Short mmCIF file of C-alpha atoms in Angstrom, two decimals:
data_model
loop_
_atom_site.label_atom_id
_atom_site.label_comp_id
_atom_site.label_asym_id
_atom_site.label_seq_id
_atom_site.Cartn_x
_atom_site.Cartn_y
_atom_site.Cartn_z
CA ASN A 1 19.46 1.78 8.25
CA ALA A 2 17.99 -0.97 6.06
CA GLY A 3 14.35 0.08 6.48
CA VAL A 4 11.86 -2.76 6.01
CA THR A 5 13.34 -6.04 4.82
CA GLN A 6 11.49 -9.14 3.65
CA THR A 7 12.70 -12.64 2.98
CA PRO A 8 12.48 -14.56 0.79
CA LYS A 9 11.92 -12.54 -2.38
CA PHE A 10 10.39 -15.51 -4.19
CA GLN A 11 8.91 -18.78 -2.98
CA VAL A 12 7.12 -21.71 -4.58
CA LEU A 13 5.11 -24.04 -2.36
CA LYS A 14 2.99 -27.08 -2.89
CA THR A 15 -0.56 -27.17 -1.59
CA GLY A 16 -0.57 -28.10 2.07
CA GLN A 17 2.99 -27.03 2.81
CA SER A 18 3.71 -24.50 5.51
CA MET A 19 6.12 -21.63 5.54
CA THR A 20 6.95 -18.36 7.24
CA LEU A 21 7.47 -15.05 5.47
CA GLN A 22 9.92 -12.92 7.38
CA CYS A 23 9.65 -9.18 7.92
CA ALA A 24 12.03 -7.01 9.91
CA GLN A 25 12.47 -3.28 10.41
CA ASP A 26 15.27 -1.36 12.08
CA MET A 27 13.47 1.96 12.57
CA ASN A 28 12.04 1.16 16.01
CA HIS A 29 8.53 1.34 14.60
CA GLU A 30 5.69 0.17 16.80
CA TYR A 31 3.16 -0.48 14.02
CA MET A 32 3.69 -3.27 11.51
CA SER A 33 1.33 -4.84 9.02
CA TRP A 34 1.04 -7.42 6.29
CA TYR A 35 -0.75 -6.90 2.98
CA ARG A 36 -1.37 -9.11 0.00
CA GLN A 37 -1.52 -7.73 -3.50
CA ASP A 38 -3.46 -9.51 -6.21
CA PRO A 39 -3.94 -8.34 -9.80
CA GLY A 40 -6.80 -5.89 -10.06
CA MET A 41 -7.42 -6.02 -6.31
CA GLY A 42 -5.00 -3.47 -4.90
CA LEU A 43 -3.58 -4.15 -1.45
CA ARG A 44 -5.62 -5.88 1.22
CA LEU A 45 -4.68 -5.94 4.87
CA ILE A 46 -4.06 -9.40 6.36
CA HIS A 47 -2.88 -8.74 9.94
CA TYR A 48 -1.38 -5.88 11.84
CA SER A 49 0.37 -5.20 15.13
CA VAL A 50 0.47 -2.03 17.21
CA GLY A 51 3.37 -3.22 19.33
CA ALA A 52 5.22 -6.24 20.66
CA GLY A 53 2.77 -8.86 21.92
CA ILE A 54 -0.25 -7.27 20.25
CA THR A 55 -1.72 -8.41 16.94
CA ASP A 56 -5.08 -8.06 15.24
CA GLN A 57 -6.85 -9.20 12.09
CA GLY A 58 -7.27 -7.16 8.97
CA GLU A 59 -9.57 -7.61 6.00
CA VAL A 60 -8.36 -11.05 4.84
CA PRO A 61 -6.85 -12.95 7.82
CA ASN A 62 -8.02 -16.50 7.05
CA GLY A 63 -5.20 -18.97 6.48
CA TYR A 64 -2.55 -16.75 8.05
CA ASN A 65 -1.06 -16.45 11.52
CA VAL A 66 1.19 -13.77 12.96
CA SER A 67 3.06 -13.08 16.15
CA ARG A 68 5.06 -10.11 17.40
CA SER A 69 7.59 -11.16 20.01
CA THR A 70 9.94 -8.25 19.33
CA THR A 71 9.52 -4.72 18.04
CA GLU A 72 11.71 -5.49 15.02
CA ASP A 73 10.15 -8.67 13.64
CA PHE A 74 6.68 -9.53 12.38
CA PRO A 75 6.60 -12.93 10.66
CA LEU A 76 3.62 -14.17 8.67
CA ARG A 77 2.88 -17.90 8.79
CA LEU A 78 0.98 -19.97 6.28
CA LEU A 79 0.08 -23.19 8.09
CA SER A 80 -1.30 -25.10 5.09
CA ALA A 81 -0.78 -23.25 1.81
CA ALA A 82 -3.55 -23.12 -0.76
CA PRO A 83 -3.45 -21.96 -4.40
CA SER A 84 -5.68 -19.02 -3.40
CA GLN A 85 -2.75 -17.72 -1.37
CA THR A 86 -0.68 -17.19 -4.49
CA SER A 87 0.05 -13.49 -4.28
CA VAL A 88 2.64 -10.83 -3.61
CA TYR A 89 3.00 -10.09 0.09
CA PHE A 90 4.12 -6.75 1.46
CA CYS A 91 5.15 -5.90 4.97
CA ALA A 92 4.91 -2.30 6.15
CA SER A 93 5.83 -0.38 9.27
CA SER A 94 5.27 3.04 10.79
CA TYR A 95 6.19 4.82 13.99
CA SER A 96 2.67 4.53 15.36
CA PRO A 97 -0.75 3.24 14.24
CA LEU A 98 -1.81 6.79 13.46
CA VAL A 99 -2.38 7.20 9.75
CA THR A 100 -0.59 10.54 10.00
CA ASP A 101 2.64 8.56 10.37
CA THR A 102 4.12 7.47 7.05
CA GLN A 103 4.07 3.76 6.35
CA TYR A 104 7.23 2.28 4.88
CA PHE A 105 6.88 -0.79 2.70
CA GLY A 106 9.24 -3.66 2.15
CA PRO A 107 10.12 -4.90 -1.36
CA GLY A 108 7.66 -7.80 -1.23
CA THR A 109 7.65 -11.59 -1.38
CA ARG A 110 6.20 -13.25 -4.46
CA LEU A 111 4.57 -16.52 -3.42
CA THR A 112 3.27 -19.19 -5.76
CA VAL A 113 1.28 -22.15 -4.43
CA LEU A 114 0.93 -25.07 -6.82
CA ALA B 1 -16.70 1.78 6.02
CA GLN B 2 -14.40 3.63 3.72
CA SER B 3 -13.84 2.65 0.10
CA VAL B 4 -11.77 3.92 -2.80
CA THR B 5 -12.43 3.77 -6.51
CA GLN B 6 -9.80 4.31 -9.14
CA PRO B 7 -11.82 4.30 -12.37
CA ASP B 8 -8.89 3.90 -14.73
CA ILE B 9 -7.11 0.54 -14.75
CA HIS B 10 -4.47 1.58 -17.28
CA ILE B 11 -3.47 4.94 -18.72
CA THR B 12 -0.92 5.68 -21.43
CA VAL B 13 0.56 9.14 -21.85
CA SER B 14 3.33 10.59 -23.95
CA GLU B 15 6.50 11.78 -22.30
CA GLY B 16 6.18 15.48 -21.54
CA ALA B 17 2.39 15.41 -21.52
CA SER B 18 0.33 16.23 -18.46
CA LEU B 19 -1.19 13.55 -16.28
CA GLU B 20 -4.26 13.22 -14.12
CA LEU B 21 -5.11 10.02 -12.25
CA ARG B 22 -8.57 9.85 -10.76
CA CYS B 23 -9.51 8.75 -7.28
CA ASN B 24 -12.95 8.79 -5.68
CA TYR B 25 -13.56 7.86 -2.08
CA SER B 26 -16.54 7.00 0.04
CA TYR B 27 -16.53 8.21 3.63
CA GLY B 28 -18.94 10.32 5.60
CA ALA B 29 -16.52 12.58 7.42
CA THR B 30 -13.29 14.24 6.37
CA PRO B 31 -11.01 11.47 5.19
CA TYR B 32 -7.28 11.03 5.38
CA LEU B 33 -6.15 10.55 1.77
CA PHE B 34 -2.95 9.21 0.28
CA TRP B 35 -1.31 8.47 -3.03
CA TYR B 36 1.36 5.78 -3.30
CA VAL B 37 3.51 4.74 -6.24
CA GLN B 38 4.82 1.25 -6.93
CA SER B 39 7.63 0.90 -9.43
CA PRO B 40 8.02 -2.52 -11.08
CA GLY B 41 9.27 -5.11 -8.61
CA GLN B 42 9.31 -2.62 -5.75
CA GLY B 43 7.30 -1.87 -2.66
CA LEU B 44 5.03 1.14 -2.32
CA GLN B 45 6.35 4.63 -1.77
CA LEU B 46 4.29 7.51 -0.39
CA LEU B 47 3.87 10.34 -2.92
CA LEU B 48 1.69 12.68 -0.89
CA LYS B 49 -1.05 12.84 1.71
CA TYR B 50 -3.94 15.05 2.74
CA PHE B 51 -5.21 15.40 6.29
CA SER B 52 -6.66 18.90 6.50
CA GLY B 53 -6.07 22.50 5.48
CA ASP B 54 -5.04 23.52 1.98
CA THR B 55 -6.85 21.25 -0.45
CA LEU B 56 -3.99 21.31 -2.95
CA VAL B 57 -1.10 19.22 -1.66
CA GLN B 58 2.35 18.93 -3.10
CA GLY B 59 4.27 15.68 -3.06
CA ILE B 60 7.53 14.21 -4.17
CA LYS B 61 8.68 13.80 -7.77
CA GLY B 62 6.67 16.83 -8.94
CA PHE B 63 3.24 15.35 -8.16
CA GLU B 64 0.33 17.20 -6.63
CA ALA B 65 -3.22 16.27 -5.71
CA GLU B 66 -6.36 18.22 -5.01
CA PHE B 67 -9.00 17.28 -2.46
CA LYS B 68 -12.52 18.15 -3.62
CA ARG B 69 -15.06 17.39 -0.94
CA SER B 70 -18.04 18.15 -3.19
CA GLN B 71 -16.88 15.52 -5.67
CA SER B 72 -15.43 13.07 -3.12
CA SER B 73 -12.29 13.09 -5.20
CA PHE B 74 -8.55 13.27 -4.67
CA ASN B 75 -7.04 13.31 -8.15
CA LEU B 76 -3.31 13.10 -8.71
CA ARG B 77 -1.67 15.40 -11.26
CA LYS B 78 1.68 16.08 -12.82
CA PRO B 79 2.26 18.78 -15.43
CA SER B 80 4.93 16.95 -17.44
CA VAL B 81 5.42 13.19 -17.27
CA HIS B 82 8.84 11.57 -17.45
CA TRP B 83 9.51 8.03 -18.64
CA SER B 84 10.58 7.15 -15.10
CA ASP B 85 7.04 7.86 -13.89
CA ALA B 86 5.83 4.62 -15.47
CA ALA B 87 4.53 2.65 -12.49
CA GLU B 88 1.37 1.66 -10.69
CA TYR B 89 -0.36 4.28 -8.59
CA PHE B 90 -2.59 3.60 -5.62
CA CYS B 91 -4.98 5.91 -3.86
CA ALA B 92 -5.80 5.10 -0.23
CA VAL B 93 -8.18 6.40 2.43
CA SER B 94 -8.54 6.15 6.18
CA SER B 95 -10.87 7.57 8.78
CA GLY B 96 -7.85 8.28 10.96
CA ASN B 97 -8.62 5.48 13.39
CA THR B 98 -8.62 2.64 10.91
CA PRO B 99 -6.00 1.03 8.67
CA LEU B 100 -5.59 2.28 5.13
CA VAL B 101 -8.03 1.07 2.49
CA PHE B 102 -6.41 0.97 -0.94
CA GLY B 103 -7.89 1.35 -4.37
CA LYS B 104 -7.20 -1.25 -7.04
CA GLY B 105 -4.55 0.87 -8.69
CA THR B 106 -3.93 2.58 -12.01
CA ARG B 107 -1.07 1.43 -14.18
CA LEU B 108 0.68 4.26 -15.99
CA SER B 109 2.59 3.66 -19.20
CA VAL B 110 4.74 6.40 -20.73
CA ILE B 111 5.54 6.41 -24.44
CA ALA B 112 8.14 8.43 -26.30
#
């Protein structure tokens, strides 16, 4: 049981490049989400999914796309990276969207956009 | 909408001393409250949570927190801090039907 895994751990992009941050969980969790963490800002929700085929926007969705074709995977796509997207990205999952279910976080991806 | 304020950006305590991290929330009804810890280079780990009932909740690693409705607070405490407690701590709130809203975090340093 690996929990929540994220790849890559580190990434450097140039402005305008695209990339996909991978997130996978092996706990059969229905709810998955992406956060970004910036210094002094805490964690802010980017997108979330309550099950395969269902996604929705969080607090800061602009510049990011997501899809949920399987229960296990929830990739985050940056179509045209900007320096403002330099951040640490965390994926999280829980059994259901209910906040009473514990969210499990991945180790994060540190992204730098030059 | 809910919001969370963690007034202290950085706190330094001596090993063995007691600790209290402050958290104030804004929400009209009874909130769902959480404390998470993030060790350097790691993801977040749930320390404890409050949904209802006893206002003093016990968590992992010897932490506890007390919900005070009159003060809109959910402060985290530990009677004796260990060097391994050095980390960043996040308070979070939800209405129950909405995603978690996190505070900006408090960084804890522990000195010998």
